[in-house]
Coordinates of C-alpha atoms in Angstrom, one line a residue:
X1 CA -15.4 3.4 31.4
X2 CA -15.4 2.7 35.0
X3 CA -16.2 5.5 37.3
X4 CA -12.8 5.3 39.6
X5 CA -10.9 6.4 36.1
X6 CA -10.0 9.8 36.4
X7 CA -11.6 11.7 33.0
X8 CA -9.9 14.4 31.0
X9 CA -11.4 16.8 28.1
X10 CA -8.9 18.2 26.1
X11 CA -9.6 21.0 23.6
X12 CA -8.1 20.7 20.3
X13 CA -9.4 24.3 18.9
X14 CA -9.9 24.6 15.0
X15 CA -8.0 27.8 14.1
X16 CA -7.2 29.2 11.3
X17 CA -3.7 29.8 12.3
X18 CA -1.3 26.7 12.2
X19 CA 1.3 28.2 14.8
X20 CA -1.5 28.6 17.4
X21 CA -3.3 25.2 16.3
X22 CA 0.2 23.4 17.1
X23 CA 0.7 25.8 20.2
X24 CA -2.6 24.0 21.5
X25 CA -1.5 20.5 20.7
X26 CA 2.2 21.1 22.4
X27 CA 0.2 22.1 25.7
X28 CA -1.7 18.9 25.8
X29 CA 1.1 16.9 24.9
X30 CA 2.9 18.3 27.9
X31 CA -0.2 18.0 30.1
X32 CA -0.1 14.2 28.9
X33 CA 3.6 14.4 29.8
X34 CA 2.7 15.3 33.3
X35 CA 0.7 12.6 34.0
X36 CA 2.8 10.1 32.8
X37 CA 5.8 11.3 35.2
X38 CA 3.3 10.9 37.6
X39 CA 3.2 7.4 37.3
X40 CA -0.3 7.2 35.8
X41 CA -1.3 5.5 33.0
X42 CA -3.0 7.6 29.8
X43 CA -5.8 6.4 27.4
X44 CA -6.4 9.0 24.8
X45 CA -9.9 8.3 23.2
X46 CA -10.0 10.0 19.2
X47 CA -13.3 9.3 16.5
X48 CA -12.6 7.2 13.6
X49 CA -9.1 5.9 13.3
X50 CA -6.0 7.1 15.8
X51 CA -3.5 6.9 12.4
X52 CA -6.3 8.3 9.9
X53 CA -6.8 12.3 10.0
X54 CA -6.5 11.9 13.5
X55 CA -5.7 14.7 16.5
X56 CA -4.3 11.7 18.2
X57 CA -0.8 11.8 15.7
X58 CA -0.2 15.4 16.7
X59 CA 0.1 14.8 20.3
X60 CA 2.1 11.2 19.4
X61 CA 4.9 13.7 17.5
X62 CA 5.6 15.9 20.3
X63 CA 6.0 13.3 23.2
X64 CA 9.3 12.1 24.0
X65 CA 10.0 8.4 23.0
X66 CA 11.3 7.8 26.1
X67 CA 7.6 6.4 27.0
X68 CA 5.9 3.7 25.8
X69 CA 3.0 3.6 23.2
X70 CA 0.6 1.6 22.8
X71 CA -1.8 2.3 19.5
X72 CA -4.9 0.6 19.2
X73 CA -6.4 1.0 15.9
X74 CA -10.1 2.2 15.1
X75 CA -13.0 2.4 12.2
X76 CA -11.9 5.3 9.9
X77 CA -15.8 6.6 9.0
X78 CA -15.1 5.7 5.3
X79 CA -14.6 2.3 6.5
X80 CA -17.9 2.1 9.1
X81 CA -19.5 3.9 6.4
X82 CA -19.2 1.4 3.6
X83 CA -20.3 -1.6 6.3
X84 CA -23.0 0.4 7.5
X85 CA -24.2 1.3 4.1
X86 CA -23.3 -2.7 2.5
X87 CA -21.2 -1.6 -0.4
X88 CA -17.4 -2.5 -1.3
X89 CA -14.9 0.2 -0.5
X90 CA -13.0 -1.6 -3.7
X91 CA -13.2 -4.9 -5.5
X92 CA -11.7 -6.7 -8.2
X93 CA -8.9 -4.6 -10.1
X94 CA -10.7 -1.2 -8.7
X95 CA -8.2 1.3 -6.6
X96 CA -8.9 3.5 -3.7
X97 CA -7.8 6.7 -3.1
X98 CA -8.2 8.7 0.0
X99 CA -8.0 12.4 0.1
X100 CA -8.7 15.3 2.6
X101 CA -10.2 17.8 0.7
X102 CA -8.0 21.3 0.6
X103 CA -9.1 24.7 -1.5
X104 CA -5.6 24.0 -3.8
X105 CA -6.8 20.7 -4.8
X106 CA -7.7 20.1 -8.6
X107 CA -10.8 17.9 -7.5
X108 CA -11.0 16.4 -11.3
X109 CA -8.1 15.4 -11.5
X110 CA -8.1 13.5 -8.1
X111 CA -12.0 12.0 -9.5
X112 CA -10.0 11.0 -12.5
X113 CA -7.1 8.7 -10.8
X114 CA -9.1 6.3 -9.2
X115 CA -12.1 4.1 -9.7
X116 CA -13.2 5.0 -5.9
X117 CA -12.0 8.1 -3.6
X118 CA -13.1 8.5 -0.4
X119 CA -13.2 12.6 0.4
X120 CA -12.8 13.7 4.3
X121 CA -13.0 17.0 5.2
X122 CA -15.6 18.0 3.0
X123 CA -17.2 20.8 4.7
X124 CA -13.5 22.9 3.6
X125 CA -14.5 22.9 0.0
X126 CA -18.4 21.3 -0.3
X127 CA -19.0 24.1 -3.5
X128 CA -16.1 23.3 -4.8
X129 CA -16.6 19.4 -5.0
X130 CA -19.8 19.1 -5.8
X131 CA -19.1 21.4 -9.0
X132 CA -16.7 19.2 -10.0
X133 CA -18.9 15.6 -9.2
X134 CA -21.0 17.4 -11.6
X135 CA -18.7 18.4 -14.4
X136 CA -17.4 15.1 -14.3
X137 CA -21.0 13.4 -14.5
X138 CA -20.7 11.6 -11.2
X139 CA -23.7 12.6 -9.6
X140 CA -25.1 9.0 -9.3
X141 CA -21.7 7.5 -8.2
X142 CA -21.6 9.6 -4.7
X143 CA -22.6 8.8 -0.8
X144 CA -22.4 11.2 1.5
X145 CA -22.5 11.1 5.4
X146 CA -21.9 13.8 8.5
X147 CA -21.8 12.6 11.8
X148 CA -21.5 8.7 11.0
X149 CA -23.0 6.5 13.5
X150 CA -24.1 9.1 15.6
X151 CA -27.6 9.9 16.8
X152 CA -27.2 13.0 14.3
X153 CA -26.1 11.1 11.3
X154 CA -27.2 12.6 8.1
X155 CA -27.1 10.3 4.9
X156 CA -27.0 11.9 1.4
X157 CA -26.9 10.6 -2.3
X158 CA -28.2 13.6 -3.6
X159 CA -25.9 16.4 -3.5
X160 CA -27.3 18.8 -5.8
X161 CA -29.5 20.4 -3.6
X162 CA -27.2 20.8 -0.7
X163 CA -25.0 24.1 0.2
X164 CA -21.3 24.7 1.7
X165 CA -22.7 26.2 4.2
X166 CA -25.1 22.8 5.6
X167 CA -22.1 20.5 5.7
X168 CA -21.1 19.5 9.1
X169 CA -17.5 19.6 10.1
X170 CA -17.5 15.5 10.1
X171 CA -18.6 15.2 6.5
X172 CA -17.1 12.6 4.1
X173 CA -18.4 11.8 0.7
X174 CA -17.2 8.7 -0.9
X175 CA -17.6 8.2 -5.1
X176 CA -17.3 4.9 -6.5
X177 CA -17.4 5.5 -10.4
X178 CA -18.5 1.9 -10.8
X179 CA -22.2 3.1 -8.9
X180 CA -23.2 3.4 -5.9
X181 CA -27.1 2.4 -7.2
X182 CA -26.9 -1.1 -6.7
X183 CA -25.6 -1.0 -3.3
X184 CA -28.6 0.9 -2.3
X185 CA -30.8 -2.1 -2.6
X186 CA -28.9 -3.1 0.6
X187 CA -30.2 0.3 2.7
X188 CA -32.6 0.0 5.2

């Protein structure tokens, strides 16, 4: 980015409580606002995806549409994953499924839908889904990765081992029930 462009960090706390998480978003929506009837232009820059689990869609739903938006689309870390990684997402007559993990999901029944799910926000309920990887004999189907692409990128298809509390905040774990063992030939 070119040094003459004005730079803005906007916090996007993780609460625990909704009415002050979307208290936080309103502000920076307005502070957006501001600019804009300033005559500048705005770039808001988001990880992974602006449409995909994205902080970016939450200040989208509180500006007015009276200005106009342009989207430009990004990797979703599932996606860079699987290209990093050199297996297929889906193929054939497999589905995909794509779930954010939540402490009222029944996990087996989400493994049993699909041939493939891709689970984000795996740090909520890590315990929780590696029990039921387990139970459902999965074990040798999963890849798991925190922090993808980034100089702290931690790659894991052995989740046994690994607790709740070791699971970054940028986790996502993708099973593919057809294997994930012959993809590996791929890894460097």
């Amino acid at each position: 980015m070119k040094e003459e462009i004005e730079k803005v960090f906007m916090e996007f706390p993780m609460l625990k409580s909704l009415e002050e998480r979307r208290e936080a978003r309103k502000r920076n929506a307005m502070f957006i606002q501001e600019l804009l009837e300033q005559g500048k232009n705005v770039g808001f820059l988001t990880i992974g995806d602006t449409m995909t689990y994205s902080t970016y869609v939450y200040l989208l739903e509180h500006l007015p549409e009276k200005y106009l938006v342009e989207t430009v689309p990004g990797i979703s870390s599932f996606v860079d994953m699987a290209s990093r990684f050199n297996f297929p997402l889906m193929i054939g007559e497999e589905s995909l499924k794509v779930v954010s993990l939540n402490p009222k999901m029944d996990i087996e029944a989400e493994i049993a839908s699909a041939d493939n799910i891709v689970f984000m926000k795996v740090s909520r309920s890590f315990e929780r889904l590696k029990q039921a990887i387990l139970a459902t004999g999965n074990q040798e189907n999963v890849i798991m990765v925190s922090n993808c692409g980034k100089e702290n990128q931690v790659v894991a298809y052995n989740i046994e081992e690994l607790e709740e509390e070791d699971i970054p905040y940028f986790t996502t774990l993708i099973l593919k029930k057809g294997g994930m063992k012959q993809w590996r030939k791929f890894t460097l």
